[in-house]
Amino acid sequence: MFAAESLLNYTGCEWFKYPVEYFESMNTVLCQELVRFNRLLEVVHRSLQSLQKALKGLVLMSDDLEQLGHAMYDGKVPSMWMSKSYPSQKPLGSYVQDLIDKMPSVVPTT
């Protein structure tokens, strides 16, 4: 798979490094966006792991996983990802590259 390994290796980050206070509206927005981004990465990560297991025959291929596989084969962003994603009209390859490009801006470097 293209850059799926990068998404599978995502482990998360410190979410509330910036305090969420009434007087700091940008911190509140930042934390909300990080929570949304984390949910998207969680769905992508979990669905790719499940699809890999299903292709190896370790778990049953559900309808959702079959739709995921068909969407990936067709080069489209899977609907289960778009339900948690930011709006995008990009094909799958560009979408994943954009997602990977956004990760360094929200994942702190230690």
mmCIF file of N, CA and C in Angstrom:
data_model
loop_
_atom_site.group_PDB
_atom_site.id
_atom_site.type_symbol
_atom_site.label_atom_id
_atom_site.label_comp_id
_atom_site.label_asym_id
_atom_site.label_seq_id
_atom_site.Cartn_x
_atom_site.Cartn_y
_atom_site.Cartn_z
ATOM 1 N N MET A 1 0.847 -1.185 0.000
ATOM 2 C CA MET A 1 0.000 0.000 0.000
ATOM 3 C C MET A 1 0.884 1.236 0.000
ATOM 4 N N PHE A 2 0.417 2.296 -0.620
ATOM 5 C CA PHE A 2 1.156 3.536 -0.803
ATOM 6 C C PHE A 2 1.716 4.075 0.512
ATOM 7 N N ALA A 3 1.092 5.027 1.100
ATOM 8 C CA ALA A 3 1.596 5.628 2.340
ATOM 9 C C ALA A 3 0.804 5.157 3.544
ATOM 10 N N ALA A 4 0.131 4.050 3.410
ATOM 11 C CA ALA A 4 -0.693 3.545 4.516
ATOM 12 C C ALA A 4 0.153 3.197 5.727
ATOM 13 N N GLU A 5 1.404 2.778 5.494
ATOM 14 C CA GLU A 5 2.267 2.444 6.618
ATOM 15 C C GLU A 5 2.509 3.656 7.509
ATOM 16 N N SER A 6 2.612 4.850 6.915
ATOM 17 C CA SER A 6 2.785 6.065 7.714
ATOM 18 C C SER A 6 1.588 6.285 8.622
ATOM 19 N N LEU A 7 0.398 6.063 8.070
ATOM 20 C CA LEU A 7 -0.803 6.261 8.873
ATOM 21 C C LEU A 7 -0.944 5.179 9.924
ATOM 22 N N LEU A 8 -0.510 3.969 9.612
ATOM 23 C CA LEU A 8 -0.597 2.882 10.583
ATOM 24 C C LEU A 8 0.372 3.083 11.738
ATOM 25 N N ASN A 9 1.459 3.789 11.492
ATOM 26 C CA ASN A 9 2.462 4.003 12.529
ATOM 27 C C ASN A 9 2.157 5.205 13.417
ATOM 28 N N TYR A 10 1.082 5.939 13.124
ATOM 29 C CA TYR A 10 0.708 7.091 13.931
ATOM 30 C C TYR A 10 0.299 6.622 15.326
ATOM 31 N N THR A 11 0.869 7.247 16.351
ATOM 32 C CA THR A 11 0.575 6.810 17.724
ATOM 33 C C THR A 11 -0.162 7.861 18.544
ATOM 34 N N GLY A 12 -0.357 9.047 18.031
ATOM 35 C CA GLY A 12 -1.060 10.077 18.800
ATOM 36 C C GLY A 12 -0.112 11.136 19.304
ATOM 37 N N CYS A 13 -0.627 12.087 20.046
ATOM 38 C CA CYS A 13 0.211 13.158 20.576
ATOM 39 C C CYS A 13 -0.429 13.746 21.820
ATOM 40 N N GLU A 14 0.235 14.699 22.392
ATOM 41 C CA GLU A 14 -0.285 15.384 23.565
ATOM 42 C C GLU A 14 -1.381 16.341 23.107
ATOM 43 N N TRP A 15 -2.597 16.126 23.605
ATOM 44 C CA TRP A 15 -3.712 16.929 23.100
ATOM 45 C C TRP A 15 -3.862 18.259 23.800
ATOM 46 N N PHE A 16 -3.670 18.277 25.077
ATOM 47 C CA PHE A 16 -3.981 19.507 25.779
ATOM 48 C C PHE A 16 -2.728 20.176 26.312
ATOM 49 N N LYS A 17 -1.759 20.320 25.442
ATOM 50 C CA LYS A 17 -0.542 21.039 25.783
ATOM 51 C C LYS A 17 -0.868 22.517 26.002
ATOM 52 N N TYR A 18 -1.853 22.994 25.250
ATOM 53 C CA TYR A 18 -2.280 24.378 25.385
ATOM 54 C C TYR A 18 -3.554 24.406 26.219
ATOM 55 N N PRO A 19 -3.615 25.252 27.233
ATOM 56 C CA PRO A 19 -4.787 25.251 28.113
ATOM 57 C C PRO A 19 -6.051 25.725 27.393
ATOM 58 N N VAL A 20 -7.150 25.073 27.705
ATOM 59 C CA VAL A 20 -8.437 25.482 27.148
ATOM 60 C C VAL A 20 -9.078 26.408 28.161
ATOM 61 N N GLU A 21 -8.976 27.675 27.897
ATOM 62 C CA GLU A 21 -9.515 28.676 28.803
ATOM 63 C C GLU A 21 -10.442 29.609 28.036
ATOM 64 N N TYR A 22 -11.342 30.227 28.753
ATOM 65 C CA TYR A 22 -12.311 31.128 28.141
ATOM 66 C C TYR A 22 -11.631 32.277 27.393
ATOM 67 N N PHE A 23 -10.530 32.784 27.932
ATOM 68 C CA PHE A 23 -9.868 33.941 27.343
ATOM 69 C C PHE A 23 -8.906 33.558 26.214
ATOM 70 N N GLU A 24 -8.709 32.302 26.011
ATOM 71 C CA GLU A 24 -7.806 31.830 24.965
ATOM 72 C C GLU A 24 -8.605 31.075 23.902
ATOM 73 N N SER A 25 -9.322 31.807 23.068
ATOM 74 C CA SER A 25 -10.213 31.169 22.098
ATOM 75 C C SER A 25 -9.446 30.362 21.052
ATOM 76 N N MET A 26 -8.271 30.795 20.678
ATOM 77 C CA MET A 26 -7.496 30.043 19.680
ATOM 78 C C MET A 26 -7.062 28.688 20.232
ATOM 79 N N ASN A 27 -6.762 28.621 21.527
ATOM 80 C CA ASN A 27 -6.412 27.334 22.132
ATOM 81 C C ASN A 27 -7.611 26.386 22.104
ATOM 82 N N THR A 28 -8.796 26.929 22.330
ATOM 83 C CA THR A 28 -10.005 26.110 22.287
ATOM 84 C C THR A 28 -10.220 25.551 20.893
ATOM 85 N N VAL A 29 -10.072 26.400 19.882
ATOM 86 C CA VAL A 29 -10.237 25.964 18.495
ATOM 87 C C VAL A 29 -9.168 24.938 18.138
ATOM 88 N N LEU A 30 -7.943 25.173 18.557
ATOM 89 C CA LEU A 30 -6.860 24.237 18.284
ATOM 90 C C LEU A 30 -7.160 22.863 18.882
ATOM 91 N N CYS A 31 -7.609 22.844 20.123
ATOM 92 C CA CYS A 31 -7.929 21.571 20.775
ATOM 93 C C CYS A 31 -9.092 20.864 20.089
ATOM 94 N N GLN A 32 -10.098 21.621 19.653
ATOM 95 C CA GLN A 32 -11.215 21.015 18.939
ATOM 96 C C GLN A 32 -10.756 20.404 17.614
ATOM 97 N N GLU A 33 -9.908 21.106 16.902
ATOM 98 C CA GLU A 33 -9.403 20.585 15.629
ATOM 99 C C GLU A 33 -8.533 19.352 15.844
ATOM 100 N N LEU A 34 -7.750 19.352 16.905
ATOM 101 C CA LEU A 34 -6.922 18.185 17.202
ATOM 102 C C LEU A 34 -7.781 16.968 17.542
ATOM 103 N N VAL A 35 -8.864 17.181 18.256
ATOM 104 C CA VAL A 35 -9.770 16.072 18.580
ATOM 105 C C VAL A 35 -10.387 15.523 17.298
ATOM 106 N N ARG A 36 -10.820 16.398 16.398
ATOM 107 C CA ARG A 36 -11.390 15.944 15.116
ATOM 108 C C ARG A 36 -10.356 15.201 14.289
ATOM 109 N N PHE A 37 -9.156 15.732 14.230
ATOM 110 C CA PHE A 37 -8.087 15.107 13.458
ATOM 111 C C PHE A 37 -7.738 13.745 14.043
ATOM 112 N N ASN A 38 -7.711 13.654 15.368
ATOM 113 C CA ASN A 38 -7.413 12.387 16.028
ATOM 114 C C ASN A 38 -8.478 11.341 15.716
ATOM 115 N N ARG A 39 -9.744 11.748 15.694
ATOM 116 C CA ARG A 39 -10.825 10.817 15.358
ATOM 117 C C ARG A 39 -10.665 10.287 13.942
ATOM 118 N N LEU A 40 -10.316 11.168 13.021
ATOM 119 C CA LEU A 40 -10.096 10.745 11.638
ATOM 120 C C LEU A 40 -8.948 9.751 11.559
ATOM 121 N N LEU A 41 -7.827 10.070 12.188
ATOM 122 C CA LEU A 41 -6.674 9.168 12.149
ATOM 123 C C LEU A 41 -6.984 7.834 12.815
ATOM 124 N N GLU A 42 -7.806 7.866 13.846
ATOM 125 C CA GLU A 42 -8.199 6.630 14.529
ATOM 126 C C GLU A 42 -9.018 5.731 13.598
ATOM 127 N N VAL A 43 -9.954 6.330 12.856
ATOM 128 C CA VAL A 43 -10.769 5.561 11.909
ATOM 129 C C VAL A 43 -9.896 5.012 10.785
ATOM 130 N N VAL A 44 -9.009 5.838 10.255
ATOM 131 C CA VAL A 44 -8.120 5.395 9.175
ATOM 132 C C VAL A 44 -7.231 4.254 9.672
ATOM 133 N N HIS A 45 -6.639 4.430 10.813
ATOM 134 C CA HIS A 45 -5.730 3.437 11.379
ATOM 135 C C HIS A 45 -6.442 2.110 11.630
ATOM 136 N N ARG A 46 -7.586 2.180 12.295
ATOM 137 C CA ARG A 46 -8.343 0.972 12.633
ATOM 138 C C ARG A 46 -8.844 0.256 11.377
ATOM 139 N N SER A 47 -9.345 1.021 10.405
ATOM 140 C CA SER A 47 -9.888 0.392 9.199
ATOM 141 C C SER A 47 -8.783 -0.245 8.357
ATOM 142 N N LEU A 48 -7.615 0.391 8.278
ATOM 143 C CA LEU A 48 -6.510 -0.206 7.516
ATOM 144 C C LEU A 48 -5.994 -1.472 8.190
ATOM 145 N N GLN A 49 -5.915 -1.460 9.514
ATOM 146 C CA GLN A 49 -5.501 -2.669 10.231
ATOM 147 C C GLN A 49 -6.494 -3.804 10.008
ATOM 148 N N SER A 50 -7.783 -3.487 10.105
ATOM 149 C CA SER A 50 -8.813 -4.509 9.916
ATOM 150 C C SER A 50 -8.803 -5.051 8.500
ATOM 151 N N LEU A 51 -8.590 -4.182 7.518
ATOM 152 C CA LEU A 51 -8.541 -4.629 6.125
ATOM 153 C C LEU A 51 -7.344 -5.540 5.893
ATOM 154 N N GLN A 52 -6.199 -5.193 6.466
ATOM 155 C CA GLN A 52 -5.022 -6.054 6.333
ATOM 156 C C GLN A 52 -5.285 -7.428 6.936
ATOM 157 N N LYS A 53 -5.921 -7.465 8.107
ATOM 158 C CA LYS A 53 -6.233 -8.749 8.742
ATOM 159 C C LYS A 53 -7.226 -9.539 7.907
ATOM 160 N N ALA A 54 -8.220 -8.858 7.338
ATOM 161 C CA ALA A 54 -9.227 -9.545 6.524
ATOM 162 C C ALA A 54 -8.595 -10.113 5.247
ATOM 163 N N LEU A 55 -7.672 -9.380 4.653
ATOM 164 C CA LEU A 55 -7.015 -9.877 3.440
ATOM 165 C C LEU A 55 -6.112 -11.076 3.726
ATOM 166 N N LYS A 56 -5.591 -11.139 4.948
ATOM 167 C CA LYS A 56 -4.772 -12.288 5.348
ATOM 168 C C LYS A 56 -5.627 -13.465 5.798
ATOM 169 N N GLY A 57 -6.930 -13.227 5.975
ATOM 170 C CA GLY A 57 -7.828 -14.289 6.400
ATOM 171 C C GLY A 57 -7.911 -14.462 7.897
ATOM 172 N N LEU A 58 -7.438 -13.488 8.657
ATOM 173 C CA LEU A 58 -7.457 -13.578 10.117
ATOM 174 C C LEU A 58 -8.802 -13.181 10.715
ATOM 175 N N VAL A 59 -9.547 -12.335 10.011
ATOM 176 C CA VAL A 59 -10.882 -11.928 10.435
ATOM 177 C C VAL A 59 -11.807 -12.002 9.228
ATOM 178 N N LEU A 60 -13.112 -12.003 9.488
ATOM 179 C CA LEU A 60 -14.079 -12.035 8.398
ATOM 180 C C LEU A 60 -14.130 -10.693 7.686
ATOM 181 N N MET A 61 -14.345 -10.742 6.392
ATOM 182 C CA MET A 61 -14.473 -9.526 5.591
ATOM 183 C C MET A 61 -15.906 -9.010 5.742
ATOM 184 N N SER A 62 -16.068 -7.918 6.468
ATOM 185 C CA SER A 62 -17.392 -7.327 6.654
ATOM 186 C C SER A 62 -17.753 -6.489 5.432
ATOM 187 N N ASP A 63 -18.996 -6.051 5.377
ATOM 188 C CA ASP A 63 -19.442 -5.213 4.272
ATOM 189 C C ASP A 63 -18.675 -3.890 4.255
ATOM 190 N N ASP A 64 -18.438 -3.319 5.444
ATOM 191 C CA ASP A 64 -17.687 -2.062 5.532
ATOM 192 C C ASP A 64 -16.266 -2.232 5.001
ATOM 193 N N LEU A 65 -15.623 -3.342 5.371
ATOM 194 C CA LEU A 65 -14.261 -3.584 4.897
ATOM 195 C C LEU A 65 -14.241 -3.836 3.396
ATOM 196 N N GLU A 66 -15.277 -4.495 2.884
ATOM 197 C CA GLU A 66 -15.353 -4.724 1.441
ATOM 198 C C GLU A 66 -15.512 -3.396 0.698
ATOM 199 N N GLN A 67 -16.366 -2.513 1.226
ATOM 200 C CA GLN A 67 -16.526 -1.189 0.622
ATOM 201 C C GLN A 67 -15.227 -0.390 0.699
ATOM 202 N N LEU A 68 -14.510 -0.520 1.806
ATOM 203 C CA LEU A 68 -13.216 0.137 1.958
ATOM 204 C C LEU A 68 -12.247 -0.353 0.891
ATOM 205 N N GLY A 69 -12.174 -1.661 0.715
ATOM 206 C CA GLY A 69 -11.283 -2.227 -0.291
ATOM 207 C C GLY A 69 -11.645 -1.797 -1.695
ATOM 208 N N HIS A 70 -12.951 -1.782 -2.021
ATOM 209 C CA HIS A 70 -13.383 -1.358 -3.356
ATOM 210 C C HIS A 70 -13.059 0.115 -3.589
ATOM 211 N N ALA A 71 -13.300 0.954 -2.582
ATOM 212 C CA ALA A 71 -13.002 2.381 -2.722
ATOM 213 C C ALA A 71 -11.513 2.603 -2.930
ATOM 214 N N MET A 72 -10.680 1.888 -2.190
ATOM 215 C CA MET A 72 -9.235 2.032 -2.340
ATOM 216 C C MET A 72 -8.786 1.538 -3.712
ATOM 217 N N TYR A 73 -9.361 0.432 -4.166
ATOM 218 C CA TYR A 73 -9.019 -0.094 -5.487
ATOM 219 C C TYR A 73 -9.400 0.900 -6.584
ATOM 220 N N ASP A 74 -10.549 1.577 -6.402
ATOM 221 C CA ASP A 74 -11.011 2.557 -7.382
ATOM 222 C C ASP A 74 -10.316 3.905 -7.242
ATOM 223 N N GLY A 75 -9.483 4.075 -6.214
ATOM 224 C CA GLY A 75 -8.765 5.335 -6.021
ATOM 225 C C GLY A 75 -9.626 6.425 -5.414
ATOM 226 N N LYS A 76 -10.674 6.035 -4.699
ATOM 227 C CA LYS A 76 -11.569 7.000 -4.056
ATOM 228 C C LYS A 76 -11.384 6.949 -2.544
ATOM 229 N N VAL A 77 -11.682 8.050 -1.896
ATOM 230 C CA VAL A 77 -11.605 8.100 -0.434
ATOM 231 C C VAL A 77 -12.800 7.318 0.115
ATOM 232 N N PRO A 78 -12.557 6.329 0.979
ATOM 233 C CA PRO A 78 -13.656 5.529 1.529
ATOM 234 C C PRO A 78 -14.659 6.377 2.309
ATOM 235 N N SER A 79 -15.921 5.987 2.224
ATOM 236 C CA SER A 79 -16.983 6.756 2.893
ATOM 237 C C SER A 79 -16.819 6.739 4.402
ATOM 238 N N MET A 80 -16.270 5.642 4.965
ATOM 239 C CA MET A 80 -16.085 5.605 6.418
ATOM 240 C C MET A 80 -15.041 6.622 6.862
ATOM 241 N N TRP A 81 -14.117 6.977 5.988
ATOM 242 C CA TRP A 81 -13.149 8.016 6.316
ATOM 243 C C TRP A 81 -13.777 9.401 6.152
ATOM 244 N N MET A 82 -14.553 9.568 5.073
ATOM 245 C CA MET A 82 -15.135 10.883 4.807
ATOM 246 C C MET A 82 -16.149 11.289 5.866
ATOM 247 N N SER A 83 -16.741 10.310 6.544
ATOM 248 C CA SER A 83 -17.695 10.654 7.596
ATOM 249 C C SER A 83 -17.014 11.349 8.775
ATOM 250 N N LYS A 84 -15.710 11.145 8.945
ATOM 251 C CA LYS A 84 -14.948 11.783 10.028
ATOM 252 C C LYS A 84 -13.963 12.825 9.508
ATOM 253 N N SER A 85 -13.931 13.021 8.208
ATOM 254 C CA SER A 85 -12.893 13.830 7.581
ATOM 255 C C SER A 85 -13.307 15.280 7.356
ATOM 256 N N TYR A 86 -12.305 16.075 7.034
ATOM 257 C CA TYR A 86 -12.523 17.424 6.560
ATOM 258 C C TYR A 86 -13.003 17.317 5.109
ATOM 259 N N PRO A 87 -13.747 18.297 4.611
ATOM 260 C CA PRO A 87 -14.249 18.218 3.230
ATOM 261 C C PRO A 87 -13.094 18.171 2.224
ATOM 262 N N SER A 88 -13.207 17.255 1.279
ATOM 263 C CA SER A 88 -12.164 17.119 0.271
ATOM 264 C C SER A 88 -12.741 16.461 -0.976
ATOM 265 N N GLN A 89 -12.324 16.948 -2.132
ATOM 266 C CA GLN A 89 -12.723 16.375 -3.416
ATOM 267 C C GLN A 89 -11.576 15.608 -4.063
ATOM 268 N N LYS A 90 -10.479 15.444 -3.341
ATOM 269 C CA LYS A 90 -9.281 14.825 -3.898
ATOM 270 C C LYS A 90 -9.465 13.318 -4.068
ATOM 271 N N PRO A 91 -8.754 12.743 -5.044
ATOM 272 C CA PRO A 91 -8.732 11.277 -5.139
ATOM 273 C C PRO A 91 -7.913 10.707 -3.981
ATOM 274 N N LEU A 92 -7.958 9.392 -3.806
ATOM 275 C CA LEU A 92 -7.357 8.751 -2.633
ATOM 276 C C LEU A 92 -5.878 9.078 -2.452
ATOM 277 N N GLY A 93 -5.090 8.973 -3.490
ATOM 278 C CA GLY A 93 -3.653 9.221 -3.374
ATOM 279 C C GLY A 93 -3.335 10.622 -2.885
ATOM 280 N N SER A 94 -3.992 11.612 -3.471
ATOM 281 C CA SER A 94 -3.772 13.004 -3.065
ATOM 282 C C SER A 94 -4.312 13.261 -1.663
ATOM 283 N N TYR A 95 -5.430 12.629 -1.341
ATOM 284 C CA TYR A 95 -6.027 12.789 -0.016
ATOM 285 C C TYR A 95 -5.084 12.257 1.065
ATOM 286 N N VAL A 96 -4.536 11.062 0.842
ATOM 287 C CA VAL A 96 -3.631 10.467 1.827
ATOM 288 C C VAL A 96 -2.360 11.302 1.947
ATOM 289 N N GLN A 97 -1.839 11.774 0.827
ATOM 290 C CA GLN A 97 -0.637 12.612 0.880
ATOM 291 C C GLN A 97 -0.922 13.897 1.653
ATOM 292 N N ASP A 98 -2.085 14.493 1.421
ATOM 293 C CA ASP A 98 -2.478 15.698 2.148
ATOM 294 C C ASP A 98 -2.611 15.410 3.646
ATOM 295 N N LEU A 99 -3.183 14.265 3.975
ATOM 296 C CA LEU A 99 -3.334 13.864 5.375
ATOM 297 C C LEU A 99 -1.967 13.686 6.038
ATOM 298 N N ILE A 100 -1.040 13.053 5.337
ATOM 299 C CA ILE A 100 0.318 12.866 5.863
ATOM 300 C C ILE A 100 1.029 14.204 6.010
ATOM 301 N N ASP A 101 0.828 15.102 5.031
ATOM 302 C CA ASP A 101 1.447 16.426 5.110
ATOM 303 C C ASP A 101 0.926 17.227 6.294
ATOM 304 N N LYS A 102 -0.327 17.009 6.672
ATOM 305 C CA LYS A 102 -0.904 17.738 7.804
ATOM 306 C C LYS A 102 -0.452 17.170 9.139
ATOM 307 N N MET A 103 -0.037 15.907 9.166
ATOM 308 C CA MET A 103 0.342 15.278 10.435
ATOM 309 C C MET A 103 1.485 15.991 11.139
ATOM 310 N N PRO A 104 2.577 16.365 10.471
ATOM 311 C CA PRO A 104 3.655 17.045 11.208
ATOM 312 C C PRO A 104 3.224 18.367 11.827
ATOM 313 N N SER A 105 2.201 19.013 11.271
ATOM 314 C CA SER A 105 1.778 20.294 11.834
ATOM 315 C C SER A 105 0.984 20.120 13.116
ATOM 316 N N VAL A 106 0.437 18.930 13.363
ATOM 317 C CA VAL A 106 -0.318 18.721 14.603
ATOM 318 C C VAL A 106 0.345 17.749 15.547
ATOM 319 N N VAL A 107 1.283 16.947 15.053
ATOM 320 C CA VAL A 107 1.991 15.998 15.908
ATOM 321 C C VAL A 107 3.282 16.659 16.361
ATOM 322 N N PRO A 108 3.442 16.887 17.671
ATOM 323 C CA PRO A 108 4.653 17.557 18.150
ATOM 324 C C PRO A 108 5.891 16.690 17.985
ATOM 325 N N THR A 109 7.002 17.340 17.694
ATOM 326 C CA THR A 109 8.274 16.616 17.616
ATOM 327 C C THR A 109 8.950 16.696 18.979
ATOM 328 N N THR A 110 9.455 15.565 19.438
ATOM 329 C CA THR A 110 10.081 15.552 20.767
ATOM 330 C C THR A 110 11.578 15.553 20.669
#
